[in-house]
Amino acid sequence: MADLIRILASIFLAIPKGLATTFKHLFRKTITIDYPRKPAKFAPRYRGLHYLTRYPDGEERCVACGLCAIACPSDCIYLEPEENERGERVAKLYEIDEIRCIFCGYCEEACPEEAIRLGWEFEFSQYDRKNFVWTKEMLLENFDKLEKGRAKGFIREKKFQFRAEPETYF
Amino acid sequence: MLIPIIIMVVKVLVIFAGLMTCVAYMTYAERKVVAHIQVRKGPLFVGYHGLLQPIADAVKLLFKEDFTLAGCNKIIYNLAPLVTFIPALLAIAVIPVGDQITVAGETTNLMISDLNVGILFIFAVSSLGIYGLVLGGWSANSKYSLLGALRSSAQMISYEVSLGLSVIGVLLLAGTLSLNEIVKAQSGGILDWFIFRQPIGFLLFVTAAIAETNRIPFDLPEAEAELVGGYHTEYAGMKFAMFFMGEYASMITVSALAATLFLGGWSGPILPPVVWFLLKMSFFLFSYIWIRGTLPRFRYDQLMRFGWLVLFPLALLNTMVTALIAIL
């Protein structure tokens, strides 16, 4: 009998309550992100594909100090320094293996020149593992693309604030 | 002589086609409604808002490999889906979808067959579907299938009793077993609907019907968390689809029956009777999905206890009280 009363109570109180809740949900705005058809939204501090920044005059910022390679927990950065014609230290080779990379962002934290950054690009699948090594030129190109997009008011870029711009640090 | 036959064939074709369309779009509606309950979007890509999804699914299932299991009993394995599917379709034959109409001088009821024992026929035929589940589960020679089949037979037999008893109240008040007569007994207006004279009978019927059609929260036979898929674990392609079409067809039958018995069937003002019937039926079909999106699954012992210790005594009590009142 106690069972009966308990179950009847649940039928007449709890179940209608649950049904009302789900009925309300029926008319909520769905939270599905229609990703491949519409651009994805990112958190402002999303860590995606790396890029190497330049000074406004086009000079690359990296001085090949190697702190990023040391900070890197997955050892995915390889770089070799050289001197340019003005006797400044620049990177001869700067390679990031994006398969090894865990996108922790330690490299950008370690970088004293704000040269290596993590961007918002994440659609960089390749058919061959070898193609996942991003060279210095490709990383600089990422930055150029980003700048171009920013100049055009690229939609994806407009949705969030950049992290502290390199310029604001000095 | 010829005209009645043509009318009959047309009725059969229209009701069959309607039922199959309902089955197909019930799957779509279910996916869509459950998705929106979970704040998702559901099928979206095939056709306008995924409206062609059932067709895409059917094509996919038709092109699946029709394999036969190594350890199975081939004849029964292949037969079981049909045994589930066909009774589910048969039961719709005695449900009136509309008022009498006169075509080419012939007056005909909008139902395939106006049996004077309509309800008994539905119960008899829809119970046959259990054989399909049991045989399908057994013939596949797999423990998950067998367990699912055993559960489903135990469950369906338990709830069949309450389902039958819950209807007796209506039968006592209407004084007939013919569904057409039952509809006519309720056609006086909304207060004549048996839902108001048999509220407990209505609740019992709906609950037992959900259990009878193996739907959440009574979908123990499928219990995908424990039994992989239950009786249809080892099925694929169109045979698998057959089980599901059978399940959806029996859902539609039960909804139509509930609308007929408790909500006055096709009777209603202004709109044509068929529209009223479809509206009332879709209300029950929506409730099926709605309940699926709301309630969690019962445990097996809870299911049995609920069936025998709650539903069954209540149904008996309801029958007794109704009988007393009907006599007085």
PDB file of C-alpha atoms in Angstrom, chain A residues 9-80:
ATOM      1  CA  ALA A   9       2.349  10.417  -5.881  1.00  0.00           C
ATOM      2  CA  SER A  10       5.193  10.231  -8.352  1.00  0.00           C
ATOM      3  CA  ILE A  11       2.790   9.784 -11.219  1.00  0.00           C
ATOM      4  CA  PHE A  12       0.686  12.765 -10.305  1.00  0.00           C
ATOM      5  CA  LEU A  13       3.410  15.104  -9.058  1.00  0.00           C
ATOM      6  CA  ALA A  14       6.876  14.247 -10.277  1.00  0.00           C
ATOM      7  CA  ILE A  15       6.139  13.073 -13.782  1.00  0.00           C
ATOM      8  CA  PRO A  16       4.083  16.118 -14.829  1.00  0.00           C
ATOM      9  CA  LYS A  17       6.865  18.296 -13.466  1.00  0.00           C
ATOM     10  CA  GLY A  18       9.418  16.461 -15.582  1.00  0.00           C
ATOM     11  CA  LEU A  19       7.177  16.631 -18.606  1.00  0.00           C
ATOM     12  CA  ALA A  20       6.763  20.370 -18.121  1.00  0.00           C
ATOM     13  CA  THR A  21      10.529  20.803 -17.961  1.00  0.00           C
ATOM     14  CA  THR A  22      11.149  18.926 -21.172  1.00  0.00           C
ATOM     15  CA  PHE A  23       8.276  20.758 -22.855  1.00  0.00           C
ATOM     16  CA  LYS A  24       9.913  24.058 -21.998  1.00  0.00           C
ATOM     17  CA  HIS A  25      13.181  22.830 -23.441  1.00  0.00           C
ATOM     18  CA  LEU A  26      11.417  22.031 -26.673  1.00  0.00           C
ATOM     19  CA  PHE A  27      11.162  25.741 -27.456  1.00  0.00           C
ATOM     20  CA  ARG A  28      14.617  26.795 -26.389  1.00  0.00           C
ATOM     21  CA  LYS A  29      17.113  28.049 -28.899  1.00  0.00           C
ATOM     22  CA  THR A  30      19.309  25.125 -29.834  1.00  0.00           C
ATOM     23  CA  ILE A  31      22.943  25.309 -28.876  1.00  0.00           C
ATOM     24  CA  THR A  32      24.198  23.314 -31.845  1.00  0.00           C
ATOM     25  CA  ILE A  33      27.035  25.081 -33.671  1.00  0.00           C
ATOM     26  CA  ASP A  34      26.442  24.538 -37.352  1.00  0.00           C
ATOM     27  CA  TYR A  35      30.211  24.394 -37.792  1.00  0.00           C
ATOM     28  CA  PRO A  36      31.193  23.371 -41.300  1.00  0.00           C
ATOM     29  CA  ARG A  37      28.499  25.582 -42.765  1.00  0.00           C
ATOM     30  CA  LYS A  38      29.009  28.543 -40.494  1.00  0.00           C
ATOM     31  CA  PRO A  39      32.297  29.700 -38.950  1.00  0.00           C
ATOM     32  CA  ALA A  40      33.033  28.314 -35.525  1.00  0.00           C
ATOM     33  CA  LYS A  41      33.184  30.612 -32.534  1.00  0.00           C
ATOM     34  CA  PHE A  42      36.277  30.721 -30.395  1.00  0.00           C
ATOM     35  CA  ALA A  43      37.187  31.681 -26.921  1.00  0.00           C
ATOM     36  CA  PRO A  44      39.342  34.827 -26.996  1.00  0.00           C
ATOM     37  CA  ARG A  45      42.350  32.889 -25.745  1.00  0.00           C
ATOM     38  CA  TYR A  46      41.956  29.898 -28.027  1.00  0.00           C
ATOM     39  CA  ARG A  47      45.307  28.288 -28.875  1.00  0.00           C
ATOM     40  CA  GLY A  48      45.484  27.167 -32.477  1.00  0.00           C
ATOM     41  CA  LEU A  49      48.109  27.072 -35.205  1.00  0.00           C
ATOM     42  CA  HIS A  50      51.290  29.027 -34.437  1.00  0.00           C
ATOM     43  CA  TYR A  51      52.477  32.125 -36.188  1.00  0.00           C
ATOM     44  CA  LEU A  52      55.673  34.165 -36.076  1.00  0.00           C
ATOM     45  CA  THR A  53      55.042  37.864 -35.723  1.00  0.00           C
ATOM     46  CA  ARG A  54      56.740  40.734 -37.530  1.00  0.00           C
ATOM     47  CA  TYR A  55      57.473  44.321 -36.629  1.00  0.00           C
ATOM     48  CA  PRO A  56      55.296  46.862 -38.409  1.00  0.00           C
ATOM     49  CA  ASP A  57      58.114  47.402 -40.918  1.00  0.00           C
ATOM     50  CA  GLY A  58      58.018  43.714 -41.866  1.00  0.00           C
ATOM     51  CA  GLU A  59      61.110  42.684 -39.924  1.00  0.00           C
ATOM     52  CA  GLU A  60      60.633  39.413 -38.126  1.00  0.00           C
ATOM     53  CA  ARG A  61      60.694  39.585 -34.375  1.00  0.00           C
ATOM     54  CA  CYS A  62      62.308  36.229 -33.614  1.00  0.00           C
ATOM     55  CA  VAL A  63      65.911  36.451 -32.434  1.00  0.00           C
ATOM     56  CA  ALA A  64      66.418  32.675 -32.254  1.00  0.00           C
ATOM     57  CA  CYS A  65      67.181  32.706 -28.551  1.00  0.00           C
ATOM     58  CA  GLY A  66      65.760  29.195 -28.251  1.00  0.00           C
ATOM     59  CA  LEU A  67      63.734  29.816 -25.096  1.00  0.00           C
ATOM     60  CA  CYS A  68      60.618  28.524 -26.799  1.00  0.00           C
ATOM     61  CA  ALA A  69      62.362  25.275 -27.687  1.00  0.00           C
ATOM     62  CA  ILE A  70      63.502  24.922 -24.082  1.00  0.00           C
ATOM     63  CA  ALA A  71      60.078  25.707 -22.686  1.00  0.00           C
ATOM     64  CA  CYS A  72      58.382  23.302 -25.046  1.00  0.00           C
ATOM     65  CA  PRO A  73      57.257  20.222 -23.082  1.00  0.00           C
ATOM     66  CA  SER A  74      56.799  18.115 -26.180  1.00  0.00           C
ATOM     67  CA  ASP A  75      60.026  19.136 -27.894  1.00  0.00           C
ATOM     68  CA  CYS A  76      58.322  20.104 -31.094  1.00  0.00           C
ATOM     69  CA  ILE A  77      60.287  23.297 -31.848  1.00  0.00           C
ATOM     70  CA  TYR A  78      63.588  23.123 -33.680  1.00  0.00           C
ATOM     71  CA  LEU A  79      65.533  26.239 -34.506  1.00  0.00           C
ATOM     72  CA  GLU A  80      68.986  27.249 -35.724  1.00  0.00           C
TER      73      GLU A  80
END
